[in-house]
Amino acid sequence: NAGVTQTPKFRVLKTGQSMTLLCAQDMNHEYMYWYRQDPGMGLRLIHYSVGEGTTAKGEVPDGYNVSRLKKQNFLLGLESAAPSQTSVYFCASLAGQGNQPQHFGDGTRLSIL
Amino acid sequence: DAKTTQPPSMDCAEGRAANLPCNHSTISGNEYVYWYRQIHSQGPQYIIHGLKNNETNEMASLIITEDRKSSTLILPHATLRDTAVYYCIVRRGQNFVFGPGTRLSVLP
């Protein structure tokens, strides 16, 4: 059971570089989310999607873009990485109906030098 | 979003019950309470959720007060592997808001 898969698991970037983080889920979930977690803090919502082709801003969206071209995939992009974006990034998915919990990936550790 | 308040840290002796409290005084009538935990920097792991009745599964029990303004997560026989940060979340629609949680340390 794959669940939610995030790639890559680790990455080091230089300031100004760009990259895309991929999240894939195989549970046919409608909703998908991107969070960041900084040391000693809870998760903060960056962007989310309520369905294929839709995206919305969360609590800390600046400096990030997202796309949901396919229902199973949710991409998080950094166009020009900054040291303040050094963090652990988590993706989650959620069924569109009922009160089921979110399912999380194992995270991507991103360091911006 | 409905705000939750948890103590920043707690200790528990191995083999004893761990009781983790959470206040959610602004919760609305149809909002569920969810508990997750995070071990080291792994992805949050779902534990249990409930609306107003007490709930139990193989991992834990959830006790929600009658007025629904607070709840308690109970780990009946804590082990060293239960050392983690525990998050209490009130779900509003499709939004789950994570606070800083409670860091539970299970001591040998």
Short mmCIF file of C-alpha atoms in Angstrom, two decimals:
data_model
loop_
_atom_site.label_atom_id
_atom_site.label_comp_id
_atom_site.label_asym_id
_atom_site.label_seq_id
_atom_site.Cartn_x
_atom_site.Cartn_y
_atom_site.Cartn_z
CA ASN A 1 0.00 0.00 0.00
CA ALA A 2 1.83 3.10 -1.24
CA GLY A 3 -0.57 5.74 0.14
CA VAL A 4 1.10 9.15 -0.24
CA THR A 5 4.55 9.23 -1.85
CA GLN A 6 6.82 12.26 -1.89
CA THR A 7 9.86 12.72 -4.10
CA PRO A 8 12.62 13.57 -3.56
CA LYS A 9 13.26 12.76 0.12
CA PHE A 10 16.23 15.13 0.41
CA ARG A 11 17.51 18.02 -1.65
CA VAL A 12 20.07 20.79 -1.30
CA LEU A 13 19.68 23.89 -3.46
CA LYS A 14 21.56 27.11 -3.93
CA THR A 15 19.78 30.41 -3.48
CA GLY A 16 17.97 31.37 -6.66
CA GLN A 17 17.65 27.84 -8.03
CA SER A 18 14.27 26.37 -8.85
CA MET A 19 12.83 22.94 -8.20
CA THR A 20 9.60 20.98 -8.04
CA LEU A 21 8.48 18.63 -5.29
CA LEU A 22 6.16 15.83 -6.34
CA CYS A 23 3.38 14.29 -4.30
CA ALA A 24 1.49 11.24 -5.55
CA GLN A 25 -1.44 9.44 -3.91
CA ASP A 26 -3.09 6.20 -4.97
CA MET A 27 -6.25 6.43 -2.85
CA ASN A 28 -8.35 8.42 -5.33
CA HIS A 29 -8.59 11.27 -2.82
CA GLU A 30 -10.13 14.56 -3.87
CA TYR A 31 -8.18 16.88 -1.57
CA MET A 32 -4.43 17.34 -1.44
CA TYR A 33 -2.26 19.62 0.69
CA TRP A 34 1.27 20.94 0.99
CA TYR A 35 2.61 21.89 4.44
CA ARG A 36 5.96 23.08 5.69
CA GLN A 37 7.38 22.37 9.13
CA ASP A 38 10.14 24.38 10.74
CA PRO A 39 12.04 23.25 13.87
CA GLY A 40 9.88 23.15 17.01
CA MET A 41 6.74 24.17 15.19
CA GLY A 42 3.61 22.55 13.92
CA LEU A 43 2.75 22.17 10.25
CA ARG A 44 1.76 25.29 8.32
CA LEU A 45 -0.39 25.05 5.22
CA ILE A 46 1.19 26.40 2.01
CA HIS A 47 -1.37 25.51 -0.68
CA TYR A 48 -4.12 22.99 -1.10
CA SER A 49 -6.37 21.57 -3.81
CA VAL A 50 -9.98 20.45 -3.61
CA GLY A 51 -9.91 18.63 -6.93
CA GLU A 52 -8.16 18.15 -10.25
CA GLY A 53 -7.40 21.47 -11.88
CA THR A 54 -8.04 23.54 -8.73
CA THR A 55 -5.64 25.09 -6.23
CA ALA A 56 -5.96 27.52 -3.33
CA LYS A 57 -3.66 29.46 -1.02
CA GLY A 58 -3.08 28.41 2.54
CA GLU A 59 -1.45 30.21 5.45
CA VAL A 60 2.06 30.71 3.97
CA PRO A 61 1.81 30.66 0.14
CA ASP A 62 4.39 33.32 -0.80
CA GLY A 63 7.33 32.04 -2.83
CA TYR A 64 5.55 28.82 -3.86
CA ASN A 65 3.37 27.71 -6.74
CA VAL A 66 1.36 24.52 -7.15
CA SER A 67 -0.39 22.55 -9.86
CA ARG A 68 -2.90 19.69 -9.86
CA LEU A 69 -3.10 18.58 -13.48
CA LYS A 70 -3.93 15.00 -12.52
CA LYS A 71 -6.06 13.92 -9.58
CA GLN A 72 -3.34 11.71 -8.15
CA ASN A 73 -0.52 14.27 -8.30
CA PHE A 74 0.08 17.59 -6.54
CA LEU A 75 3.24 19.51 -7.43
CA LEU A 76 4.90 22.20 -5.31
CA GLY A 77 7.27 24.56 -7.10
CA LEU A 78 9.92 26.95 -5.85
CA GLU A 79 10.75 29.38 -8.67
CA SER A 80 13.66 31.12 -6.94
CA ALA A 81 14.68 29.36 -3.74
CA ALA A 82 15.57 31.42 -0.67
CA PRO A 83 17.26 30.33 2.60
CA SER A 84 13.98 31.05 4.43
CA GLN A 85 12.46 28.15 2.51
CA THR A 86 14.75 25.65 4.20
CA SER A 87 12.26 23.33 5.84
CA VAL A 88 10.67 19.91 5.85
CA TYR A 89 7.77 19.71 3.42
CA PHE A 90 4.86 17.34 3.91
CA CYS A 91 2.14 16.39 1.49
CA ALA A 92 -1.23 15.05 2.59
CA SER A 93 -4.39 13.78 0.93
CA LEU A 94 -7.99 13.48 2.10
CA ALA A 95 -11.10 11.77 0.80
CA GLY A 96 -13.73 14.23 -0.39
CA GLN A 97 -16.59 12.63 1.51
CA GLY A 98 -17.13 11.73 5.14
CA ASN A 99 -14.90 12.42 8.15
CA GLN A 100 -11.86 10.32 7.33
CA PRO A 101 -8.42 11.59 8.41
CA GLN A 102 -5.68 13.08 6.29
CA HIS A 103 -2.95 10.73 5.06
CA PHE A 104 0.60 12.09 5.06
CA GLY A 105 3.74 11.37 3.11
CA ASP A 106 7.14 10.88 4.73
CA GLY A 107 8.32 14.39 3.93
CA THR A 108 10.98 16.13 1.83
CA ARG A 109 13.93 17.74 3.61
CA LEU A 110 14.96 20.81 1.65
CA SER A 111 18.02 22.93 2.42
CA ILE A 112 18.69 26.21 0.65
CA LEU A 113 22.26 27.46 0.88
CA ASP B 1 -10.45 28.06 12.48
CA ALA B 2 -11.26 26.44 15.78
CA LYS B 3 -8.22 26.87 18.01
CA THR B 4 -6.85 24.14 20.26
CA THR B 5 -4.63 24.48 23.32
CA GLN B 6 -2.30 21.73 24.54
CA PRO B 7 0.45 21.63 27.17
CA PRO B 8 3.86 21.93 25.48
CA SER B 9 5.32 18.83 27.14
CA MET B 10 4.52 15.87 29.38
CA ASP B 11 6.35 12.90 30.85
CA CYS B 12 4.96 9.44 31.42
CA ALA B 13 6.48 6.31 32.97
CA GLU B 14 6.75 3.29 30.70
CA GLY B 15 3.82 0.93 31.18
CA ARG B 16 1.58 3.57 32.71
CA ALA B 17 -1.31 5.33 31.02
CA ALA B 18 -0.53 8.59 29.24
CA ASN B 19 -3.35 11.13 29.38
CA LEU B 20 -2.93 14.04 26.96
CA PRO B 21 -5.39 16.94 27.37
CA CYS B 22 -6.66 19.36 24.74
CA ASN B 23 -8.90 22.40 25.06
CA HIS B 24 -11.08 23.39 22.10
CA SER B 25 -13.59 25.77 23.65
CA THR B 26 -14.63 27.36 20.32
CA ILE B 27 -15.54 24.09 18.61
CA SER B 28 -18.79 24.06 16.63
CA GLY B 29 -21.45 21.40 16.86
CA ASN B 30 -20.48 19.46 13.74
CA GLU B 31 -16.69 19.71 13.97
CA TYR B 32 -14.68 16.58 14.64
CA VAL B 33 -11.62 16.32 16.89
CA TYR B 34 -8.62 14.47 15.42
CA TRP B 35 -5.42 13.31 17.08
CA TYR B 36 -2.15 12.72 15.25
CA ARG B 37 1.37 12.06 16.41
CA GLN B 38 4.75 12.73 14.86
CA ILE B 39 7.76 10.63 15.74
CA HIS B 40 11.04 12.46 15.10
CA SER B 41 10.50 14.22 11.78
CA GLN B 42 8.40 11.54 10.13
CA GLY B 43 5.04 12.37 8.57
CA PRO B 44 2.18 12.82 11.05
CA GLN B 45 0.47 9.55 11.91
CA TYR B 46 -3.28 9.44 12.44
CA ILE B 47 -4.36 8.06 15.83
CA ILE B 48 -8.08 8.56 16.39
CA HIS B 49 -10.96 10.98 15.89
CA GLY B 50 -14.42 11.64 17.31
CA LEU B 51 -17.41 13.97 17.37
CA LYS B 52 -19.07 13.62 20.78
CA ASN B 53 -18.98 10.01 21.85
CA ASN B 54 -15.93 8.40 23.38
CA GLU B 55 -13.93 6.40 20.88
CA THR B 56 -11.44 3.54 21.20
CA ASN B 57 -9.24 1.76 18.71
CA GLU B 58 -6.13 -0.42 18.86
CA MET B 59 -3.89 2.57 19.49
CA ALA B 60 -5.74 4.78 21.95
CA SER B 61 -8.94 6.03 23.51
CA LEU B 62 -10.49 9.47 23.03
CA ILE B 63 -12.62 10.99 25.76
CA ILE B 64 -14.64 14.08 24.76
CA THR B 65 -16.40 16.09 27.46
CA GLU B 66 -20.16 16.45 27.27
CA ASP B 67 -19.90 20.15 26.34
CA ARG B 68 -17.24 19.20 23.73
CA LYS B 69 -14.95 22.01 24.90
CA SER B 70 -12.12 19.64 25.73
CA SER B 71 -10.88 16.12 25.10
CA THR B 72 -8.26 13.69 26.39
CA LEU B 73 -6.22 11.19 24.41
CA ILE B 74 -5.36 8.12 26.45
CA LEU B 75 -2.54 5.73 25.62
CA PRO B 76 -3.37 2.89 28.04
CA HIS B 77 0.11 1.35 28.41
CA ALA B 78 2.73 3.76 27.14
CA THR B 79 5.93 2.34 25.66
CA LEU B 80 9.21 4.03 24.74
CA ARG B 81 8.06 3.99 21.11
CA ASP B 82 5.17 6.30 22.04
CA THR B 83 7.62 9.15 22.61
CA ALA B 84 6.47 11.73 20.04
CA VAL B 85 4.73 15.06 19.51
CA TYR B 86 0.96 14.68 19.75
CA TYR B 87 -1.35 17.05 17.91
CA CYS B 88 -5.00 17.74 18.70
CA ILE B 89 -6.86 19.22 15.73
CA VAL B 90 -10.37 20.45 15.16
CA ARG B 91 -11.37 19.94 11.58
CA ARG B 92 -13.34 22.70 9.86
CA GLY B 93 -14.50 21.60 6.43
CA GLN B 94 -11.41 20.37 4.60
CA ASN B 95 -9.04 22.32 6.83
CA PHE B 96 -6.84 20.73 9.51
CA VAL B 97 -4.87 23.33 11.52
CA PHE B 98 -1.82 21.99 13.37
CA GLY B 99 -0.64 23.79 16.50
CA PRO B 100 2.70 23.10 18.23
CA GLY B 101 1.29 19.99 19.97
CA THR B 102 2.43 18.21 23.16
CA ARG B 103 5.83 16.60 23.31
CA LEU B 104 5.32 13.32 25.23
CA SER B 105 8.39 11.69 26.68
CA VAL B 106 7.94 8.10 27.88
CA LEU B 107 10.57 7.36 30.50
CA PRO B 108 11.99 3.90 31.35
#
